[in-house]
mmCIF file with all atom_site columns, C-alpha atoms in Angstrom:
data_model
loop_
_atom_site.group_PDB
_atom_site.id
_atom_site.type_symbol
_atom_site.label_atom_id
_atom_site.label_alt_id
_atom_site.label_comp_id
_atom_site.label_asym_id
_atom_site.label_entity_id
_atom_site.label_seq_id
_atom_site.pdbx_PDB_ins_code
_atom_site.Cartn_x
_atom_site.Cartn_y
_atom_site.Cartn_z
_atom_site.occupancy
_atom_site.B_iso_or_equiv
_atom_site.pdbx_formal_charge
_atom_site.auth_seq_id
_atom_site.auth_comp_id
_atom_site.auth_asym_id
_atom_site.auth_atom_id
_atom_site.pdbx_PDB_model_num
ATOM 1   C CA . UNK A 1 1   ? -43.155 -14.239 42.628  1.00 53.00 ? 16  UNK A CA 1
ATOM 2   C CA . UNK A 1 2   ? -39.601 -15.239 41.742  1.00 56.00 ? 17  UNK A CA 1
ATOM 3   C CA . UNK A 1 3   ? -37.533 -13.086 39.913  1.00 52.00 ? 18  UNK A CA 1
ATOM 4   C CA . UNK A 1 4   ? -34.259 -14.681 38.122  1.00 53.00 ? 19  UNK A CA 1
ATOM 5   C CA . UNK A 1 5   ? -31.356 -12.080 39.332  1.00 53.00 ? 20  UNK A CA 1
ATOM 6   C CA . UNK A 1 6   ? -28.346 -13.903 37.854  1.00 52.00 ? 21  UNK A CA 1
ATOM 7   C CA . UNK A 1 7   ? -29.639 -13.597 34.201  1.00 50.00 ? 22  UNK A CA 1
ATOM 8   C CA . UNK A 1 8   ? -28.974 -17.519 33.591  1.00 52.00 ? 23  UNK A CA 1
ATOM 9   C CA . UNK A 1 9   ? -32.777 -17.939 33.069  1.00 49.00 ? 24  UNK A CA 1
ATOM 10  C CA . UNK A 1 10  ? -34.392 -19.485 30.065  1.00 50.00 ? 25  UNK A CA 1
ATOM 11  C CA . UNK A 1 11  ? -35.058 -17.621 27.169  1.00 49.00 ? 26  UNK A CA 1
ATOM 12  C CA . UNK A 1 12  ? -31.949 -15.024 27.830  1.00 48.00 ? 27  UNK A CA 1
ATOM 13  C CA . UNK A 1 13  ? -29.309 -16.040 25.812  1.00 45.00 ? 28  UNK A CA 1
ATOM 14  C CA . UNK A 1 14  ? -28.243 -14.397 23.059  1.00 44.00 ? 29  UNK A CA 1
ATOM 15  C CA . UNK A 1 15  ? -26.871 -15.834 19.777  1.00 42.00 ? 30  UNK A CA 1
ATOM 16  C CA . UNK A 1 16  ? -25.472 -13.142 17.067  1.00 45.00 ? 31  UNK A CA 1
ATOM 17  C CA . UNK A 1 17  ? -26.800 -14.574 13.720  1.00 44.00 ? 32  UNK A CA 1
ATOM 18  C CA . UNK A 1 18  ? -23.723 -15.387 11.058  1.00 46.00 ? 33  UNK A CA 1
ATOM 19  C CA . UNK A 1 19  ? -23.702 -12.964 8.628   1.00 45.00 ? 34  UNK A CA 1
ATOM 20  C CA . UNK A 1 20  ? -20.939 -13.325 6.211   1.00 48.00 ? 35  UNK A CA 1
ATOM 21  C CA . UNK A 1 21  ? -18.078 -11.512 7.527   1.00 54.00 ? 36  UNK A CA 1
ATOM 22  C CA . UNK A 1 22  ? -19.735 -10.782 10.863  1.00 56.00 ? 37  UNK A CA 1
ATOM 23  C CA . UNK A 1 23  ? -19.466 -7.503  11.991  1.00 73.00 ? 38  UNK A CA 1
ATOM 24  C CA . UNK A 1 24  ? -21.291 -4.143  10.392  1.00 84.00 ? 39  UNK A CA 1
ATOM 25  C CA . UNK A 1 25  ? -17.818 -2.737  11.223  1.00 85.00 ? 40  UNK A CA 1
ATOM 26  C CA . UNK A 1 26  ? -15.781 -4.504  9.004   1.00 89.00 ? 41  UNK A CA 1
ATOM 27  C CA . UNK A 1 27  ? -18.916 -4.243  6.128   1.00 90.00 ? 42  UNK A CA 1
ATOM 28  C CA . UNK A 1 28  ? -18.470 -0.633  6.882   1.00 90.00 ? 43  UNK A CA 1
ATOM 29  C CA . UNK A 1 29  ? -14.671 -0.718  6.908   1.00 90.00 ? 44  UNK A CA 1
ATOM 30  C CA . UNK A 1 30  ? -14.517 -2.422  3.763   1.00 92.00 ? 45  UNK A CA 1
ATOM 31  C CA . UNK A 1 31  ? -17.191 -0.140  1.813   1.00 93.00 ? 46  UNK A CA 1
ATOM 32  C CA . UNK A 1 32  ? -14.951 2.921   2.611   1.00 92.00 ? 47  UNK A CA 1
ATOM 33  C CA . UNK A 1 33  ? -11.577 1.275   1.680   1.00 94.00 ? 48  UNK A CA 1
ATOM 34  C CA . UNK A 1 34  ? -13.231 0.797   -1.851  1.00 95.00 ? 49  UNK A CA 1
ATOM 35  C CA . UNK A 1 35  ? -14.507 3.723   -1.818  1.00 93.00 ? 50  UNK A CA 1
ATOM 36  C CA . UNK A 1 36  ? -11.157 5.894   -0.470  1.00 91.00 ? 51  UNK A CA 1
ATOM 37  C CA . UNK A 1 37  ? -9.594  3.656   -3.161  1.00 93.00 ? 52  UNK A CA 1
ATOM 38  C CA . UNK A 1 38  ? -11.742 4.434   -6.154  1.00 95.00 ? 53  UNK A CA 1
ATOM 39  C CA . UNK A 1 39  ? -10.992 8.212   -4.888  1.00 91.00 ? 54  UNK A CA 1
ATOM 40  C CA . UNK A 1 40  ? -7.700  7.799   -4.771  1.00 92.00 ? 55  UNK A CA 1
ATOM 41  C CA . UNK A 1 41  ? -7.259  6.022   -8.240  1.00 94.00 ? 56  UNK A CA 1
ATOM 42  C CA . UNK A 1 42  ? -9.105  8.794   -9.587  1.00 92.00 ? 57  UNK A CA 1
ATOM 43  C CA . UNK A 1 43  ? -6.769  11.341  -8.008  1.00 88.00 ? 58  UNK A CA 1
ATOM 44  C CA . UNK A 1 44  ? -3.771  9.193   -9.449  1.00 90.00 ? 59  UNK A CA 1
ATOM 45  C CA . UNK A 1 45  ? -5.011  9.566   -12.949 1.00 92.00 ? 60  UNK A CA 1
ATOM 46  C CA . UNK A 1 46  ? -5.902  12.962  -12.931 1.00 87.00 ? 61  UNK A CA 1
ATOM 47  C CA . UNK A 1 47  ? -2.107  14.054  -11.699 1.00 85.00 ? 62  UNK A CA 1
ATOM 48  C CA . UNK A 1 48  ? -0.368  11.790  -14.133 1.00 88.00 ? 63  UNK A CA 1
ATOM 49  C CA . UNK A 1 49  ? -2.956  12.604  -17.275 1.00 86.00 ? 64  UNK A CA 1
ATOM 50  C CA . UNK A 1 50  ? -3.252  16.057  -16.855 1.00 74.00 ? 65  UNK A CA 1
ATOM 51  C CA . UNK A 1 51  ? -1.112  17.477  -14.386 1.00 62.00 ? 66  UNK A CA 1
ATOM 52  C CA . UNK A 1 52  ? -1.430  21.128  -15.290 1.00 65.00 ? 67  UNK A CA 1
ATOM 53  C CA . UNK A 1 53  ? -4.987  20.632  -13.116 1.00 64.00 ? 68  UNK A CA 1
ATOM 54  C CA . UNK A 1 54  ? -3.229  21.186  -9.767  1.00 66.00 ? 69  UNK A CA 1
ATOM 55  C CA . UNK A 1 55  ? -1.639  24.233  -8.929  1.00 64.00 ? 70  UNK A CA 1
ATOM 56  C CA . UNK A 1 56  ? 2.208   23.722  -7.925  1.00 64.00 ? 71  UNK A CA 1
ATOM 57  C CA . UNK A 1 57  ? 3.089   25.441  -4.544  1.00 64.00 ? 72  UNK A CA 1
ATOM 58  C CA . UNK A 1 58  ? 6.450   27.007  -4.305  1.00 66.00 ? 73  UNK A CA 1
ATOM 59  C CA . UNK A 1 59  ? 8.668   26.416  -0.932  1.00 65.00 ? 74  UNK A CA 1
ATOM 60  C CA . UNK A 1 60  ? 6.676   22.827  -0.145  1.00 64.00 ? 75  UNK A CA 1
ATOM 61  C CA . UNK A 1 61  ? 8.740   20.825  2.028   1.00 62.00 ? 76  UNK A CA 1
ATOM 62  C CA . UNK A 1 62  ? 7.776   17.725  0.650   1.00 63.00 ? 77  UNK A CA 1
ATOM 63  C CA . UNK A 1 63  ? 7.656   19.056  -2.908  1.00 67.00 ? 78  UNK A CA 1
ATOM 64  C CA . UNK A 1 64  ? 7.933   15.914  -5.516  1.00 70.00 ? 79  UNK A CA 1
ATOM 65  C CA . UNK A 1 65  ? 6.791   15.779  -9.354  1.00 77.00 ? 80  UNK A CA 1
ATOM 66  C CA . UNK A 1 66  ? 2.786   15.634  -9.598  1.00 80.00 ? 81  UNK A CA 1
ATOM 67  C CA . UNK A 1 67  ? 3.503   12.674  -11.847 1.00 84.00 ? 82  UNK A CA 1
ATOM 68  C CA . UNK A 1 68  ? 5.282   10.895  -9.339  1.00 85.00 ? 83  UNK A CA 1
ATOM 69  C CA . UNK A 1 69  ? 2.227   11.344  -6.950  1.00 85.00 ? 84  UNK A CA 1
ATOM 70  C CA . UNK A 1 70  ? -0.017  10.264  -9.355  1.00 88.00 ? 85  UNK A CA 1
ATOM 71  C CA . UNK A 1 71  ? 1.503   6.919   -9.753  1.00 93.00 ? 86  UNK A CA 1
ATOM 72  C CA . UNK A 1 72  ? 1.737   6.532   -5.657  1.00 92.00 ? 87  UNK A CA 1
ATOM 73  C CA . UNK A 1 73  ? -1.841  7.355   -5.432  1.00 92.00 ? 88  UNK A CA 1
ATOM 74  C CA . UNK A 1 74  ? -2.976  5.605   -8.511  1.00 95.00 ? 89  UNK A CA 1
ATOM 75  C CA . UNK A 1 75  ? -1.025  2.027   -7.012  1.00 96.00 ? 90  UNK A CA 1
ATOM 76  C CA . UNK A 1 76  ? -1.895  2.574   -3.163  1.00 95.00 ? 91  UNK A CA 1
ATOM 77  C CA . UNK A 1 77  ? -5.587  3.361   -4.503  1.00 95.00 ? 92  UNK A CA 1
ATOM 78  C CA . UNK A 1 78  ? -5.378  0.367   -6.574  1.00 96.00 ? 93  UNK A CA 1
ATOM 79  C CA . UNK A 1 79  ? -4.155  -2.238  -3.669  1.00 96.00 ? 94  UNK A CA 1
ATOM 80  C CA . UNK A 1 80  ? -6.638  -0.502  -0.946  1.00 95.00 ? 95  UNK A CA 1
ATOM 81  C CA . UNK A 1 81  ? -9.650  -1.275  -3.307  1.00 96.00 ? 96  UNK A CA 1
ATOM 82  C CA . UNK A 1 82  ? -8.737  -4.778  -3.748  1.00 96.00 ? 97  UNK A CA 1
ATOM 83  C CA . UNK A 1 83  ? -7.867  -5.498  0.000   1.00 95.00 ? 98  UNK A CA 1
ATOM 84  C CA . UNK A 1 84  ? -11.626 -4.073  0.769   1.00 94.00 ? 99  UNK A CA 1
ATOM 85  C CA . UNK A 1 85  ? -12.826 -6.277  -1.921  1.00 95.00 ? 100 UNK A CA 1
ATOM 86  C CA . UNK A 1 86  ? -11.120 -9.300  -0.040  1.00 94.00 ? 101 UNK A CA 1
ATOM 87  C CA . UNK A 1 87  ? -12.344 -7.766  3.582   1.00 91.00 ? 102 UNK A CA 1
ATOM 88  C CA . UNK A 1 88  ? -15.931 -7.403  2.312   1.00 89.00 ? 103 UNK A CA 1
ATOM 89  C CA . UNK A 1 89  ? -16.119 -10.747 0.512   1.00 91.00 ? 104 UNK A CA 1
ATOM 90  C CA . UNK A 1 90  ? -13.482 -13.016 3.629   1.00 89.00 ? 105 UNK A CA 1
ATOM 91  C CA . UNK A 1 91  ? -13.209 -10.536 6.622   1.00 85.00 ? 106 UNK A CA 1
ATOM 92  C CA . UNK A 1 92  ? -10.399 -12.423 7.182   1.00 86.00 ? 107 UNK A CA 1
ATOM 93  C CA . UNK A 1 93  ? -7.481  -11.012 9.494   1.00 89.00 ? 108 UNK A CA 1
ATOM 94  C CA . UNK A 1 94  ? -4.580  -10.255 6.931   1.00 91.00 ? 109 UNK A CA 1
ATOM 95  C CA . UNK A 1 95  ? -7.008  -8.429  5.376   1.00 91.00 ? 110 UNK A CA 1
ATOM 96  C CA . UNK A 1 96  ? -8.083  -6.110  8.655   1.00 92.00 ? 111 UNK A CA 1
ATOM 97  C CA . UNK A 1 97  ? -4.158  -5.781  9.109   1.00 93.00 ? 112 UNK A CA 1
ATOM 98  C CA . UNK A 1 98  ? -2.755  -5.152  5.857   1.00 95.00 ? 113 UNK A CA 1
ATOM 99  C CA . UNK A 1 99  ? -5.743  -2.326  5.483   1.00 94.00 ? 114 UNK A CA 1
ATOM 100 C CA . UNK A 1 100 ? -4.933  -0.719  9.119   1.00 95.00 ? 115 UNK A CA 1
ATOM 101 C CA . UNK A 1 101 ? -1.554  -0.585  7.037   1.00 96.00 ? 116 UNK A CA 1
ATOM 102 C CA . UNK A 1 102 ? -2.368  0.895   4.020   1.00 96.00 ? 117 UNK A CA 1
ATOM 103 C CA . UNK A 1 103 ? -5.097  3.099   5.287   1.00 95.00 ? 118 UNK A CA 1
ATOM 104 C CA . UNK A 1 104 ? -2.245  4.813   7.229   1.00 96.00 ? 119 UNK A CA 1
ATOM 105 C CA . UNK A 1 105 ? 0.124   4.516   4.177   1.00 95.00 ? 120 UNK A CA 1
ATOM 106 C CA . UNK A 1 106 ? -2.863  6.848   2.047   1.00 94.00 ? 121 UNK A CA 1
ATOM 107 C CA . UNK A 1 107 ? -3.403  9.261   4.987   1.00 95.00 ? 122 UNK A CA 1
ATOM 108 C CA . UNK A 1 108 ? 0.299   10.251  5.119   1.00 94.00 ? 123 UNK A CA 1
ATOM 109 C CA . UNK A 1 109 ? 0.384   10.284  1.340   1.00 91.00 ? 124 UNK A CA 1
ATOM 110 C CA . UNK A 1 110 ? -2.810  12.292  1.253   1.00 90.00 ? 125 UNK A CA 1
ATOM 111 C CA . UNK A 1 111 ? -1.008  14.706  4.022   1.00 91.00 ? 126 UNK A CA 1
ATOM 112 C CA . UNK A 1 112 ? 1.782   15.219  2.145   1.00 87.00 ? 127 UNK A CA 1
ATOM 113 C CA . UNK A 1 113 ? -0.588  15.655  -1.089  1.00 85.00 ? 128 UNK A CA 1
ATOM 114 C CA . UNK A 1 114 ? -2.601  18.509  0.579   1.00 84.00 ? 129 UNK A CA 1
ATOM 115 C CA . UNK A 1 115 ? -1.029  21.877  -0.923  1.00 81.00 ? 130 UNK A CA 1
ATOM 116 C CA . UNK A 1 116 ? -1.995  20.489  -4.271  1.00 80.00 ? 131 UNK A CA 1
ATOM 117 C CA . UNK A 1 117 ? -5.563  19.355  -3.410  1.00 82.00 ? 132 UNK A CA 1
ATOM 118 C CA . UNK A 1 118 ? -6.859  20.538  0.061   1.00 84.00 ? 133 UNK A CA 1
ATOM 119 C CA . UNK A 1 119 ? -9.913  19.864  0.395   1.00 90.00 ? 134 UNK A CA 1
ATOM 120 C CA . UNK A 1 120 ? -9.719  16.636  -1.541  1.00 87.00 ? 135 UNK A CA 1
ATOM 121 C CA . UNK A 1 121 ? -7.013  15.432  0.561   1.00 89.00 ? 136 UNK A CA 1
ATOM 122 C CA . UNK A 1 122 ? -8.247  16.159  3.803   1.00 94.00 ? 137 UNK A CA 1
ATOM 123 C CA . UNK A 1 123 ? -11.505 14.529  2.867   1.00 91.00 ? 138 UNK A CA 1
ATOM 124 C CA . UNK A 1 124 ? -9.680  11.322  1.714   1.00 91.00 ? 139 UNK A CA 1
ATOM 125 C CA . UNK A 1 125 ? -7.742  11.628  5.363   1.00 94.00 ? 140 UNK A CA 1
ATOM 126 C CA . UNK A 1 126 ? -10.907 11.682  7.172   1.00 94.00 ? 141 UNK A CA 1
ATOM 127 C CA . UNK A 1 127 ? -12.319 8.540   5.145   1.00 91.00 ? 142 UNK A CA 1
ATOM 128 C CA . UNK A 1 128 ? -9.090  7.052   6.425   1.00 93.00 ? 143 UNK A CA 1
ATOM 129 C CA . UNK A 1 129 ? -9.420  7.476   9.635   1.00 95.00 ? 144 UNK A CA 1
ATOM 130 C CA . UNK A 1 130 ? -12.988 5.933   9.734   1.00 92.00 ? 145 UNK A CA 1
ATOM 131 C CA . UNK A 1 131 ? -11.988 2.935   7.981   1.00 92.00 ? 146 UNK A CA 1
ATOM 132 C CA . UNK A 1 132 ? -8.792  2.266   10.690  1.00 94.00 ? 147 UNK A CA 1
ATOM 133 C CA . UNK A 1 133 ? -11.343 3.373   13.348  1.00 93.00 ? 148 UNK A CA 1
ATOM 134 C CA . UNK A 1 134 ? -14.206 0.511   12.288  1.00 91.00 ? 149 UNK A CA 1
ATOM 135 C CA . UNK A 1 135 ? -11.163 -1.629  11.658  1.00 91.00 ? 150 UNK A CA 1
ATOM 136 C CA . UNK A 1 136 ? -9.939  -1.365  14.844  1.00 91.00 ? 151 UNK A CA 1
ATOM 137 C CA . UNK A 1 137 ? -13.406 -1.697  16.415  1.00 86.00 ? 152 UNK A CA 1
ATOM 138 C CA . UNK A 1 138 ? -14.743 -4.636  14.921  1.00 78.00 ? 153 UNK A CA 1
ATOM 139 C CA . UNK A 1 139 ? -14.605 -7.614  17.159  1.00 77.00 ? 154 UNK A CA 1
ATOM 140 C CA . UNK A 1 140 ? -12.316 -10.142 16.260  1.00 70.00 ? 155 UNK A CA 1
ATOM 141 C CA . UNK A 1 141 ? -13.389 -13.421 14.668  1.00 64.00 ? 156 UNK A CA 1
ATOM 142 C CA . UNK A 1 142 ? -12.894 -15.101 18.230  1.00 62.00 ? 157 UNK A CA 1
ATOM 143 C CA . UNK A 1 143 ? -15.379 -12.854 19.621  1.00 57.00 ? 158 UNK A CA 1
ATOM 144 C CA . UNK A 1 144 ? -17.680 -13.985 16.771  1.00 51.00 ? 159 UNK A CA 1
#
């Protein structure tokens, strides 16, 4: 009876079959960045169409027009849809990057955004946070 204690026997290798852009983190990464950015163009053109929606706090720190922060969401929301476009069609590394970026460009924008839209903005930080989380996470194409 011979057992095989180094693991070197036949029939243990493994091989990772190659799926497009490799990892289910970046697949999950890049359905969440267009997501977040769908979201966040949607918040963008509801501020700068009708901005009488959101109710204006009084004494806000960071208090700017609600026009003005529909045109940053409605552009950040634009570019973070078309980078996960680019991650979920190349996974290439730019794209993991320049998402990591933006991701944390939209979470401090939707931080700054939350006494107009709480709960809207705190769910749009958490979907953030995922997405630099499974960016972060994925292995990189050298581990492939």
């Amino acid at each position: 009876m011979a057992s095989n204690v180094s693991g070197t026997g036949s029939g243990t290798a493994r091989s990772s079959p190659s799926t497009g852009i490799g990892s289910g983190w970046l697949v999950f990464a890049a359905v969440l960045m267009v997501f977040g950015g769908l979201m966040m163009l949607f918040q963008g053109i509801a501020a700068i169409a009708k901005d009488d929606v959101f109710v204006v706090t009084r004494h806000y720190v960071y208090q700017f027009d609600l026009t003005a922060w529909g045109w940053i969401h409605l552009i950040l929301g634009v570019i973070i849809a078309l980078v996960g476009v680019a991650l979920l069609f190349t996974g290439a590394t730019w794209a993991r990057v320049v998402g990591v970026v933006l991701t944390g460009l939209a979470m401090l924008a939707n931080f700054l955004w939350a006494p107009y839209a709480p709960l809207w903005a705190i769910v749009l930080i958490a979907i953030n946070a995922f997405v630099i989380w499974a960016l972060c996470a994925a292995p990189s194409p050298s581990d492939r």
